[in-house]
PDB file of C-alpha atoms and ligand atoms in Angstrom:
ATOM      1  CA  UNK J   1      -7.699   7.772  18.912  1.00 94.00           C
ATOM      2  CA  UNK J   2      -6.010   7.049  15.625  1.00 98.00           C
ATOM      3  CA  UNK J   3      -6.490   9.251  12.524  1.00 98.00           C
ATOM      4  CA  UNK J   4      -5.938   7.649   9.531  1.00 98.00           C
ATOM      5  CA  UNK J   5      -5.007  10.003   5.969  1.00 98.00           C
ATOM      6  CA  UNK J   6      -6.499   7.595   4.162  1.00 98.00           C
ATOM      7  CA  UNK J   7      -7.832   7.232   0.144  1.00 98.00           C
ATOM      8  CA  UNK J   8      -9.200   3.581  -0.876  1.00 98.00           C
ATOM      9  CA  UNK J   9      -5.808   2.460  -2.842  1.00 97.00           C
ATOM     10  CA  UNK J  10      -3.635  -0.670  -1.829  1.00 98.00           C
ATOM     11  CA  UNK J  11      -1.066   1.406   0.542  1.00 98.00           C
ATOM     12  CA  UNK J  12      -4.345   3.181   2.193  1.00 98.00           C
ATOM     13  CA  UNK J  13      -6.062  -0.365   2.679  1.00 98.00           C
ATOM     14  CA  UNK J  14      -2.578  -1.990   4.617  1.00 98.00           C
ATOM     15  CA  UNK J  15      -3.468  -0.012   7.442  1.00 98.00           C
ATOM     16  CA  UNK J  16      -7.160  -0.190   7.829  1.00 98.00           C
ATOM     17  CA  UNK J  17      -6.696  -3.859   7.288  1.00 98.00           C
ATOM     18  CA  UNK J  18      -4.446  -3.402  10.114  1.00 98.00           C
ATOM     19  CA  UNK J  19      -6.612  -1.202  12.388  1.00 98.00           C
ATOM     20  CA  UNK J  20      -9.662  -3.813  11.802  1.00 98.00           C
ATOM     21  CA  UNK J  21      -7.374  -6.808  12.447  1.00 98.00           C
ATOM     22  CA  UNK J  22      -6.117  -5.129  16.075  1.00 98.00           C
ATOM     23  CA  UNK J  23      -9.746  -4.192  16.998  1.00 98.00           C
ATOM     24  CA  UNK J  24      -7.799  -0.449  17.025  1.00 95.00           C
ATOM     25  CA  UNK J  25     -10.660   2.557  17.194  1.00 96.00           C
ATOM     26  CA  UNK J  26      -9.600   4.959  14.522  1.00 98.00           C
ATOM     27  CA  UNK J  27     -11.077   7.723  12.702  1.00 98.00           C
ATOM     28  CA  UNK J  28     -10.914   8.103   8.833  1.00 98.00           C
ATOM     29  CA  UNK J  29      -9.790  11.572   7.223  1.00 98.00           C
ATOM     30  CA  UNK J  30     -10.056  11.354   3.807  1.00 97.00           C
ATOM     31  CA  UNK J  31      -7.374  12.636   1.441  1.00 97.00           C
ATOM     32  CA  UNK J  32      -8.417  12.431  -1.863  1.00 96.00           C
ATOM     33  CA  UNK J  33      -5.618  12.301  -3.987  1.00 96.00           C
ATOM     34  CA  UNK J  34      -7.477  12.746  -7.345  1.00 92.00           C
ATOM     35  CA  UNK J  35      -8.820  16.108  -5.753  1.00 92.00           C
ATOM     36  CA  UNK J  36      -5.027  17.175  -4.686  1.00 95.00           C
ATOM     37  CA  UNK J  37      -5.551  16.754  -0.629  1.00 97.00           C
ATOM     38  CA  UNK J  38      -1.898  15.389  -0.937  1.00 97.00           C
ATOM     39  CA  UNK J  39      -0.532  18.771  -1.359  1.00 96.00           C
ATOM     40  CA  UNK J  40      -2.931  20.734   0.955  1.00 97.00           C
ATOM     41  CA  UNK J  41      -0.399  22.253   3.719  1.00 96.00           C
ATOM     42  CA  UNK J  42      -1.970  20.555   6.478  1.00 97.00           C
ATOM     43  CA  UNK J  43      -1.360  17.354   5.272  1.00 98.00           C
ATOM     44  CA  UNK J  44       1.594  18.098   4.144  1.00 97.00           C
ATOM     45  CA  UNK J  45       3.150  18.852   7.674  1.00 97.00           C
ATOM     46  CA  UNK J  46       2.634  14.968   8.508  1.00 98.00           C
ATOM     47  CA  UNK J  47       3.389  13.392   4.984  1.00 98.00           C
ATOM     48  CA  UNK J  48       6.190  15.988   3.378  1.00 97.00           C
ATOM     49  CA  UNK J  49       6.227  12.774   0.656  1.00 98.00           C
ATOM     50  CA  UNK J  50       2.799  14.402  -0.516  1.00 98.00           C
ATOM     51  CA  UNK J  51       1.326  10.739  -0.520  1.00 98.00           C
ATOM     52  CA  UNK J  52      -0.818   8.637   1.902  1.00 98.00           C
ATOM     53  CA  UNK J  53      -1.741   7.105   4.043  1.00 98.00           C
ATOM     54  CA  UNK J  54      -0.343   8.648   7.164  1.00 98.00           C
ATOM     55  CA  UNK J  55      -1.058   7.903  10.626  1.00 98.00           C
ATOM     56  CA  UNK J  56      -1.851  10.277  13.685  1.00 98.00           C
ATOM     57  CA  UNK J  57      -1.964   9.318  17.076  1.00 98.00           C
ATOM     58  CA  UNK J  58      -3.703  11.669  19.225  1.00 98.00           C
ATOM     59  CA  UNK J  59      -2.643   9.191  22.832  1.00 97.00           C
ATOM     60  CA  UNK J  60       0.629   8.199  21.828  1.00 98.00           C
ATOM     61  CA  UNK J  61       2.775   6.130  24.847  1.00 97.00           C
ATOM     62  CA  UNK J  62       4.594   9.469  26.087  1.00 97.00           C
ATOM     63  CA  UNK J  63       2.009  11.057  27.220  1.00 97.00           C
ATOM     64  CA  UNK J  64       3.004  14.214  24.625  1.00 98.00           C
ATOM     65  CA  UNK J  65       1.996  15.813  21.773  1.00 98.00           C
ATOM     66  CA  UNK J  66      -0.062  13.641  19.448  1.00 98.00           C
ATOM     67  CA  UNK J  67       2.629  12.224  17.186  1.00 98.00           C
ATOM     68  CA  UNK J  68       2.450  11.508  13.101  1.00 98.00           C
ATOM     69  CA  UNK J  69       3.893   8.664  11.399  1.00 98.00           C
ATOM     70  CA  UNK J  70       3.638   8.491   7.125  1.00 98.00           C
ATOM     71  CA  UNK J  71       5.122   5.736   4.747  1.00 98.00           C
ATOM     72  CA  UNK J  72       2.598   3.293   5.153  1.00 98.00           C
ATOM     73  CA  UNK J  73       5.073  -0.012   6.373  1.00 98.00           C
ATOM     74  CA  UNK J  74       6.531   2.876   9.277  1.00 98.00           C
ATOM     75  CA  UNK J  75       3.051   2.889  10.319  1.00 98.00           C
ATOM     76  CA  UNK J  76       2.523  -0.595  10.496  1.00 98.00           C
ATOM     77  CA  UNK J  77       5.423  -1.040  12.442  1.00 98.00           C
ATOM     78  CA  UNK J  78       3.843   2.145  14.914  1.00 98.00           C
ATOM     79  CA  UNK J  79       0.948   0.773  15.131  1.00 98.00           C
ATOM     80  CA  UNK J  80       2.389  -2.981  15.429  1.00 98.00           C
ATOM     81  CA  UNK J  81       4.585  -2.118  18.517  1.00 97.00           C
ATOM     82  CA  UNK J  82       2.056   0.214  20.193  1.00 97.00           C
ATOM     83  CA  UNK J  83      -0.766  -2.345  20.118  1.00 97.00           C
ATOM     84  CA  UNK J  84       1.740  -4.926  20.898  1.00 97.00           C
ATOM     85  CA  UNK J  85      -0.288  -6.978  18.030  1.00 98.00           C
ATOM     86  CA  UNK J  86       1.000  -8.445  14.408  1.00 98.00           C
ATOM     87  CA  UNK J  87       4.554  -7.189  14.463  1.00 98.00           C
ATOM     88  CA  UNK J  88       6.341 -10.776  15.792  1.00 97.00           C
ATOM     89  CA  UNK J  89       6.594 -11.930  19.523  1.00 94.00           C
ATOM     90  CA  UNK J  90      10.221 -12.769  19.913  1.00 96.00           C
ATOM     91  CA  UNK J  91      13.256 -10.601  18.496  1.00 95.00           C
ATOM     92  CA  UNK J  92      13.924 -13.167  15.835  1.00 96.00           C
ATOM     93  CA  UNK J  93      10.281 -13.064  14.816  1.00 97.00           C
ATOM     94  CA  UNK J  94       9.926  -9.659  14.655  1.00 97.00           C
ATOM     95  CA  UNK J  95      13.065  -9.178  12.427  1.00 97.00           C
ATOM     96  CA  UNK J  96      11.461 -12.114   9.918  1.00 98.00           C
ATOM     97  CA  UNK J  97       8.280  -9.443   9.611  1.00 98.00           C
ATOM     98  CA  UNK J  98      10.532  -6.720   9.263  1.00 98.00           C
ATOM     99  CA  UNK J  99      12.671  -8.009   6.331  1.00 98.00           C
ATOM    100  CA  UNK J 100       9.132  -8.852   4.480  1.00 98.00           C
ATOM    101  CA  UNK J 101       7.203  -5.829   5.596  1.00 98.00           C
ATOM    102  CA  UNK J 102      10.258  -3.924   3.531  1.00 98.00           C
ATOM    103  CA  UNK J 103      10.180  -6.403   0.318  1.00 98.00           C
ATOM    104  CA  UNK J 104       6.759  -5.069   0.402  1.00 98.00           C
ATOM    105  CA  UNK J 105       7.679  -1.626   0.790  1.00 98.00           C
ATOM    106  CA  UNK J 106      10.521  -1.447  -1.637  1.00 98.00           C
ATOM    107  CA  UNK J 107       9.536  -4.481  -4.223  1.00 98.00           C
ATOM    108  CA  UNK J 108       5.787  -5.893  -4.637  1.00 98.00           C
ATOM    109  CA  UNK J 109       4.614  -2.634  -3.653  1.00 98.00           C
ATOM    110  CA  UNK J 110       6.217   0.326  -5.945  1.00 98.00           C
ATOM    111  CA  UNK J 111       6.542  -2.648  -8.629  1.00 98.00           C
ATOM    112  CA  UNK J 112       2.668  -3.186  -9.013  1.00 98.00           C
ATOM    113  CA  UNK J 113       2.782   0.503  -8.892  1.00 97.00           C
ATOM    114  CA  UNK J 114       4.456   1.354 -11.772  1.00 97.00           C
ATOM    115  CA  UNK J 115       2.934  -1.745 -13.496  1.00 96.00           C
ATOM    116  CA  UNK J 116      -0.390   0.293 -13.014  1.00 95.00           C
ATOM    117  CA  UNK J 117       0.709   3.583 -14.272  1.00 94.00           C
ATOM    118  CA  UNK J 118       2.133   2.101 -17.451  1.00 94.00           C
ATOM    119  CA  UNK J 119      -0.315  -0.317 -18.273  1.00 93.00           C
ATOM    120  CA  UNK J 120      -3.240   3.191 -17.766  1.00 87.00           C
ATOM    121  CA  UNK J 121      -1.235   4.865 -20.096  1.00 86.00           C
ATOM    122  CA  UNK J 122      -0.721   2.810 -23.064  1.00 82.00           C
ATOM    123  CA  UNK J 123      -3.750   4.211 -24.835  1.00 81.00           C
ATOM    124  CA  UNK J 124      -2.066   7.791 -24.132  1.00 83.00           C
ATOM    125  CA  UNK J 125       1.041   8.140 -24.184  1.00 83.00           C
ATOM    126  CA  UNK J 126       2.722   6.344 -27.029  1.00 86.00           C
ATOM    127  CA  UNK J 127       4.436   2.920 -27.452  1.00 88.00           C
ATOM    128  CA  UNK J 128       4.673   1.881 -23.163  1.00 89.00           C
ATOM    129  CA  UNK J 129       5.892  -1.812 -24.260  1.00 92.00           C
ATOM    130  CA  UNK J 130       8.912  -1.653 -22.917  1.00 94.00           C
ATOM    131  CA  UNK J 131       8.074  -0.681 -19.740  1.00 95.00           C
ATOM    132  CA  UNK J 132       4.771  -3.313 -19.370  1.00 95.00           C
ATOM    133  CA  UNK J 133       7.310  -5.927 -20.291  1.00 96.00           C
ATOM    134  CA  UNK J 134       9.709  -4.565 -17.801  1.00 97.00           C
ATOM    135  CA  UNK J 135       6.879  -4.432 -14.882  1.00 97.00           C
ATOM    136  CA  UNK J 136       4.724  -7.644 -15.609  1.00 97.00           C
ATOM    137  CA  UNK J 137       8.188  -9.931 -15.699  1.00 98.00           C
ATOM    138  CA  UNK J 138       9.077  -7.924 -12.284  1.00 98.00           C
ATOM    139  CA  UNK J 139       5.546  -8.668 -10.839  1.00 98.00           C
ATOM    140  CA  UNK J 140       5.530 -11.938 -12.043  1.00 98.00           C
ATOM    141  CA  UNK J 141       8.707 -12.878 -10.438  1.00 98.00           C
ATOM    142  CA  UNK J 142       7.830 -11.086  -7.265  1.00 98.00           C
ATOM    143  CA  UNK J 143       4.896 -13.402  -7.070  1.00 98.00           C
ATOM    144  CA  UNK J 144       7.202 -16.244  -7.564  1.00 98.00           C
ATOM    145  CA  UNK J 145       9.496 -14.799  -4.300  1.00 98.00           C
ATOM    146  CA  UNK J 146       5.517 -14.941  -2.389  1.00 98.00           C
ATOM    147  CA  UNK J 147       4.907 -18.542  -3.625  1.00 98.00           C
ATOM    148  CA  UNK J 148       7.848 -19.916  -2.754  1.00 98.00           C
ATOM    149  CA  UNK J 149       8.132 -18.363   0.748  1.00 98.00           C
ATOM    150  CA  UNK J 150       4.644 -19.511   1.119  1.00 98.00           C
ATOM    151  CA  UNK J 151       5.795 -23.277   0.220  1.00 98.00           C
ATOM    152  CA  UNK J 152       6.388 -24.666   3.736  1.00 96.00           C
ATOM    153  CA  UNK J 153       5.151 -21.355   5.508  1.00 97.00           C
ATOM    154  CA  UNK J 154       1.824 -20.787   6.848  1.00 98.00           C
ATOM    155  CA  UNK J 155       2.429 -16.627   6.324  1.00 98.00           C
ATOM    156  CA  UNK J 156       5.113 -14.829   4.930  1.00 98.00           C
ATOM    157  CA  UNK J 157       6.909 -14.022   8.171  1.00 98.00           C
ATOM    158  CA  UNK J 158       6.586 -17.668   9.401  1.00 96.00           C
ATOM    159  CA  UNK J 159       3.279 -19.422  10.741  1.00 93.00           C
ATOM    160  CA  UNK J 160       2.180 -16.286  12.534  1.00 97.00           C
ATOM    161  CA  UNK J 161      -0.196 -13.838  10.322  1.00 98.00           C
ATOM    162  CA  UNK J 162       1.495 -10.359  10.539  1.00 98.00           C
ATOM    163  CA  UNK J 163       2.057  -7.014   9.063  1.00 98.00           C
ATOM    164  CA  UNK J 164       3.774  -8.681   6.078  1.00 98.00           C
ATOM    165  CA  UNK J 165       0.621 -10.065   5.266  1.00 98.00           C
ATOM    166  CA  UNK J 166      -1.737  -7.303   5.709  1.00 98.00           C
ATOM    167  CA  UNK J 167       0.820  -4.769   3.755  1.00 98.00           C
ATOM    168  CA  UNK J 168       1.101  -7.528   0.347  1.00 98.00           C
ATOM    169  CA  UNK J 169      -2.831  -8.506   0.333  1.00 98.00           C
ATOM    170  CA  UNK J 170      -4.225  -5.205  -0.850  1.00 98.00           C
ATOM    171  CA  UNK J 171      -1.296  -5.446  -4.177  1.00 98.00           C
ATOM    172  CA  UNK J 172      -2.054  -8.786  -4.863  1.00 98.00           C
ATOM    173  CA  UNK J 173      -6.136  -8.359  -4.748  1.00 98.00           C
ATOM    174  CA  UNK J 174      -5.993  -7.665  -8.114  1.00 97.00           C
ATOM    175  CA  UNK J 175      -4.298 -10.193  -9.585  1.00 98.00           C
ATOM    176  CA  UNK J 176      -6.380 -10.841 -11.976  1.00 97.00           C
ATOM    177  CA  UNK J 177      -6.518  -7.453 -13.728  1.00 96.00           C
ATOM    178  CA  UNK J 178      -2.690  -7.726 -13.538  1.00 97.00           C
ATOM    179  CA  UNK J 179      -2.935 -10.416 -15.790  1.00 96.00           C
ATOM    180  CA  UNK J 180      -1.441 -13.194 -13.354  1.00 97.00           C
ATOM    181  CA  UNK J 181      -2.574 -16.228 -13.052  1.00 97.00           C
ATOM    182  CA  UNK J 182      -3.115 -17.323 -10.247  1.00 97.00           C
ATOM    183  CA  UNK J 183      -3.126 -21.244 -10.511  1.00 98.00           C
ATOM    184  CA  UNK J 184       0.774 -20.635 -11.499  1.00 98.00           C
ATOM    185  CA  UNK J 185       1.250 -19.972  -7.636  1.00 98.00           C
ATOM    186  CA  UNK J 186      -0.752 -22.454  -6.114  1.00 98.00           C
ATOM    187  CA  UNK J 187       1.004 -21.754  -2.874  1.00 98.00           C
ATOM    188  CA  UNK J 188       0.823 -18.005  -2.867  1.00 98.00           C
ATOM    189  CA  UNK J 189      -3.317 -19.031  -3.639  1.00 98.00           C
ATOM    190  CA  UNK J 190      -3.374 -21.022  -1.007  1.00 98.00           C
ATOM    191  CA  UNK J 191      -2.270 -18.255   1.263  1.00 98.00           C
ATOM    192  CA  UNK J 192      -4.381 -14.994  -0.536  1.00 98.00           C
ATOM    193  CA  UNK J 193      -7.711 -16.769  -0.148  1.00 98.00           C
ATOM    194  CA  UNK J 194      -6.921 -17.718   3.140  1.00 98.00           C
ATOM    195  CA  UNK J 195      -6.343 -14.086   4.228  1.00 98.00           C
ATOM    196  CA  UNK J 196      -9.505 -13.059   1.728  1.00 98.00           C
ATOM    197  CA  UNK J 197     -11.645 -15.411   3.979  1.00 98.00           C
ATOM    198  CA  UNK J 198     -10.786 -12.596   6.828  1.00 98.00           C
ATOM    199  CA  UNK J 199     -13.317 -10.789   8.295  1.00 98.00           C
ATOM    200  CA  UNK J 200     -11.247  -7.751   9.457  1.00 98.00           C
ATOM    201  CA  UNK J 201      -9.020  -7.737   5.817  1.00 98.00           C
ATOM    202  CA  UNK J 202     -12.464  -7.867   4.156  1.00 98.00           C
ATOM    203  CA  UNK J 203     -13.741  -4.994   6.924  1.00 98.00           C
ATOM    204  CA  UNK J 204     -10.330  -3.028   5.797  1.00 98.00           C
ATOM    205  CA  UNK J 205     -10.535  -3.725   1.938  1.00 98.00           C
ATOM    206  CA  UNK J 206     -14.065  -1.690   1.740  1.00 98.00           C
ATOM    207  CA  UNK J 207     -13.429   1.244   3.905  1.00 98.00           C
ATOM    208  CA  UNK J 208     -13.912   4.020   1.523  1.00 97.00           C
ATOM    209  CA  UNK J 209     -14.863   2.730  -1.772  1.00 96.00           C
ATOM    210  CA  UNK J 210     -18.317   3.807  -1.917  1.00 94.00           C
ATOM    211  CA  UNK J 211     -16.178   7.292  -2.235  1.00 92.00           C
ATOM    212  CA  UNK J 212     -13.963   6.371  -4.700  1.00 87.00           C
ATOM    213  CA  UNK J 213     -15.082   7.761  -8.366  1.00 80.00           C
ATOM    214  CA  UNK J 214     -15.809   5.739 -10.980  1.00 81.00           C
ATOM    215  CA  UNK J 215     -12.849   6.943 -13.453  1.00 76.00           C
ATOM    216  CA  UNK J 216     -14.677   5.337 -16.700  1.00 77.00           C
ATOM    217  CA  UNK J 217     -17.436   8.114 -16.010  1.00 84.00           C
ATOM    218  CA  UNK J 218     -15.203  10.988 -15.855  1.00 86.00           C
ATOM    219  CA  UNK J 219     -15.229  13.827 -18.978  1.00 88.00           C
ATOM    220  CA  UNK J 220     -12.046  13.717 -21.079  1.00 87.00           C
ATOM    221  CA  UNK J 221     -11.456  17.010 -19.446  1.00 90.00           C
ATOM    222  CA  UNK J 222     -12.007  15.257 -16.028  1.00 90.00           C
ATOM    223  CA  UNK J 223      -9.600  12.631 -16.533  1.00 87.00           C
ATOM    224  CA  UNK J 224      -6.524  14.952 -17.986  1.00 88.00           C
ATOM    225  CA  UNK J 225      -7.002  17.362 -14.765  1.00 91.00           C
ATOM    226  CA  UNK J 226      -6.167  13.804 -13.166  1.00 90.00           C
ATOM    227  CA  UNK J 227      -3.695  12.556 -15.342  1.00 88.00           C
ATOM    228  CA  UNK J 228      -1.806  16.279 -14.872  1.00 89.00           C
ATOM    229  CA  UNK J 229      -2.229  16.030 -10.767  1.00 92.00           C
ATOM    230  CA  UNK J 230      -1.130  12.834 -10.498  1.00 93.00           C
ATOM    231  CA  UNK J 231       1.709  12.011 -13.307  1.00 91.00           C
ATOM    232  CA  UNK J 232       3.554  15.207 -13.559  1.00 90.00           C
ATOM    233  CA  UNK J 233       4.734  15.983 -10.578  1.00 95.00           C
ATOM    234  CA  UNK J 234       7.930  18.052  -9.824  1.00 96.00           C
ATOM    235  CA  UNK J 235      10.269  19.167  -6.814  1.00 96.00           C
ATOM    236  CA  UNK J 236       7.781  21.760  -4.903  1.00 93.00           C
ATOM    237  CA  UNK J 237      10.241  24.617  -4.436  1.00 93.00           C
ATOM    238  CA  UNK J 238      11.823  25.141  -0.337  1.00 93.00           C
ATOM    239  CA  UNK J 239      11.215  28.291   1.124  1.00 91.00           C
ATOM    240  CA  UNK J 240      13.800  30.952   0.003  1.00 94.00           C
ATOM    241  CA  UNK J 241      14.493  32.849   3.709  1.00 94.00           C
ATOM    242  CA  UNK J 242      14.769  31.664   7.115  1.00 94.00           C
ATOM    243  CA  UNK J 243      16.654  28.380   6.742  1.00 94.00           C
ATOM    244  CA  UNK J 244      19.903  27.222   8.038  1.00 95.00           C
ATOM    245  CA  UNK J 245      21.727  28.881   4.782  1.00 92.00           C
ATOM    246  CA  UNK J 246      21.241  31.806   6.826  1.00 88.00           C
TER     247      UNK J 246
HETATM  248  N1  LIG Q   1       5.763   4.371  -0.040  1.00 61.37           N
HETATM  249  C1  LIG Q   1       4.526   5.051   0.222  1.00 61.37           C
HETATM  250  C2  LIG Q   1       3.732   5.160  -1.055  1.00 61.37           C
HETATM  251  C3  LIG Q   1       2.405   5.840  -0.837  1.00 61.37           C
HETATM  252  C4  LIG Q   1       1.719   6.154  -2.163  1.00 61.37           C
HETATM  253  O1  LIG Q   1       2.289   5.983  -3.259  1.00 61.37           O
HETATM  254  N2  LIG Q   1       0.481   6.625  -2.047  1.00 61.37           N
HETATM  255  C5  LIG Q   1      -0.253   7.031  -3.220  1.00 61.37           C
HETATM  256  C6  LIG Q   1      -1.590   6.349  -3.262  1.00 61.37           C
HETATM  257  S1  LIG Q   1      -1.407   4.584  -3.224  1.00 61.37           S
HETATM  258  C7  LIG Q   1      -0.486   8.532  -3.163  1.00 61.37           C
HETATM  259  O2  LIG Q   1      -0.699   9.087  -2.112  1.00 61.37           O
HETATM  260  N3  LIG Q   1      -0.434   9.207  -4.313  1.00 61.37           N
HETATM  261  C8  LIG Q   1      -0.612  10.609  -4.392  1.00 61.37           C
HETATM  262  C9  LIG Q   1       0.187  11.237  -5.488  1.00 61.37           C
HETATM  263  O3  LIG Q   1       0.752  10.502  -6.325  1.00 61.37           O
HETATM  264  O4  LIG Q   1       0.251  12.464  -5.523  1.00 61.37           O
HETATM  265  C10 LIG Q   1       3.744   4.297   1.294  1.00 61.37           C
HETATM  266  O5  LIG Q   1       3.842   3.076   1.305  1.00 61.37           O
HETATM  267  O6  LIG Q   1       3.077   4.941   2.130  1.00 61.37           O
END
């Protein structure tokens, strides 16, 4: 069995996306990040990032120990070669879903990301035009890099669906809220309604957001307790005795 460290945001949905799509059994733990389950020790020991999702297998191959995996395109790639499902069938294939699995993981991803947090706090925090200029030209030129791959390609790896796929869709849902539009990319469109058609990505999309809380309902009080948990994090401090300084 699977346990998935899960909380309904984009990097949490790649991998139930995934799990549905490979018919994988798995069993949600929630880690609600707005709560501060990201820092509890426990979770900790398998995501030292203090983020999700994270992955444990309780039957991995070997035969050991059950075995954690966090960064949510490593456990993609886990999951992808365990299941033998998603992750390319030839060498060359595999490396094409690789190479897109990390623009995902290093581009569309932490782009749309920071996108988010600005755009959240312009009614907070001061002047954050610089910054939503910054992010919205990124994220609108990183759905240009989608559109045109998607030109003469069925999926962004090639004509096989993938990992790429499943680990983009849950950024580019919102599109609309991140003021794209859509009919620009008629290619990229052509490929995100395909994949929204998808039983299993629609199966992975909804797992857990009858949990998630309604943030225009929260107190003032509510939302800075959030706002402080999530925004102003620093280094947590190593453990002074025992390491290899001594
Ligand atoms: N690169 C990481 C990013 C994960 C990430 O940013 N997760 C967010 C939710 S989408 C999180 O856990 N945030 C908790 C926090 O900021 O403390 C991945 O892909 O797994």
């Amino acid at each position: 069995m699977i346990d998935v460290h899960y909380w309904p945001t984009p990097n949490g949905k790649k991998i139930t996306i995934q799990l549905e799509e490979s018919g994988i059994d798995y069993n949600v733990v929630a880690c609600e990040i707005g709560r501060g389950a990201q820092f509890e020790e426990g979770f900790l020991a398998i995501s030292p990032n203090n983020r999700m999702p994270a992955i444990v297998d309780h039957a991995p191959k070997d035969g050991g120990k059950p075995l954690s995996v966090f960064e949510s395109g490593a456990c993609m790639m886990y999951l992808a070669e365990k299941y033998g499902q998603f992750g390319g069938d030839s060498s060359r294939d595999k490396w094409e879903v690789y190479q897109w699995l990390m623009w995902q993981m290093a581009n569309q991803g932490p782009k749309t990301g920071e996108r988010g947090h600005f755009a959240r706090l312009k009614d907070r925090e001061g002047d954050q035009s610089y910054a939503l200029r910054r992010f919205n030209d990124e994220l609108h030129r990183l759905y240009g890099v989608m559109n045109n791959r998607l030109y003469d390609r069925r999926f962004l790896a090639g004509n096989n669906y993938s990992i790429a796929d499943m680990a983009c869709y849950p950024w580019v849902a919102g599109w609309k809220e991140q003021g794209i539009d859509i009919d620009e990319f008629k290619y990229f469109k052509r490929w995100f309604n395909q994949l929204s058609e998808r039983p299993a990505v629609q199966k992975g999309m909804a797992i857990g957001e009858d949990q998630k809380q309604d943030y225009s309902k929260l107190s003032e009080k509510e939302i800075e307790r959030v706002v402080s948990l999530l925004y102003n994090q620093r280094a947590r401090p190593a453990p002074e005795t025992g390491g290899l300084l001594e």
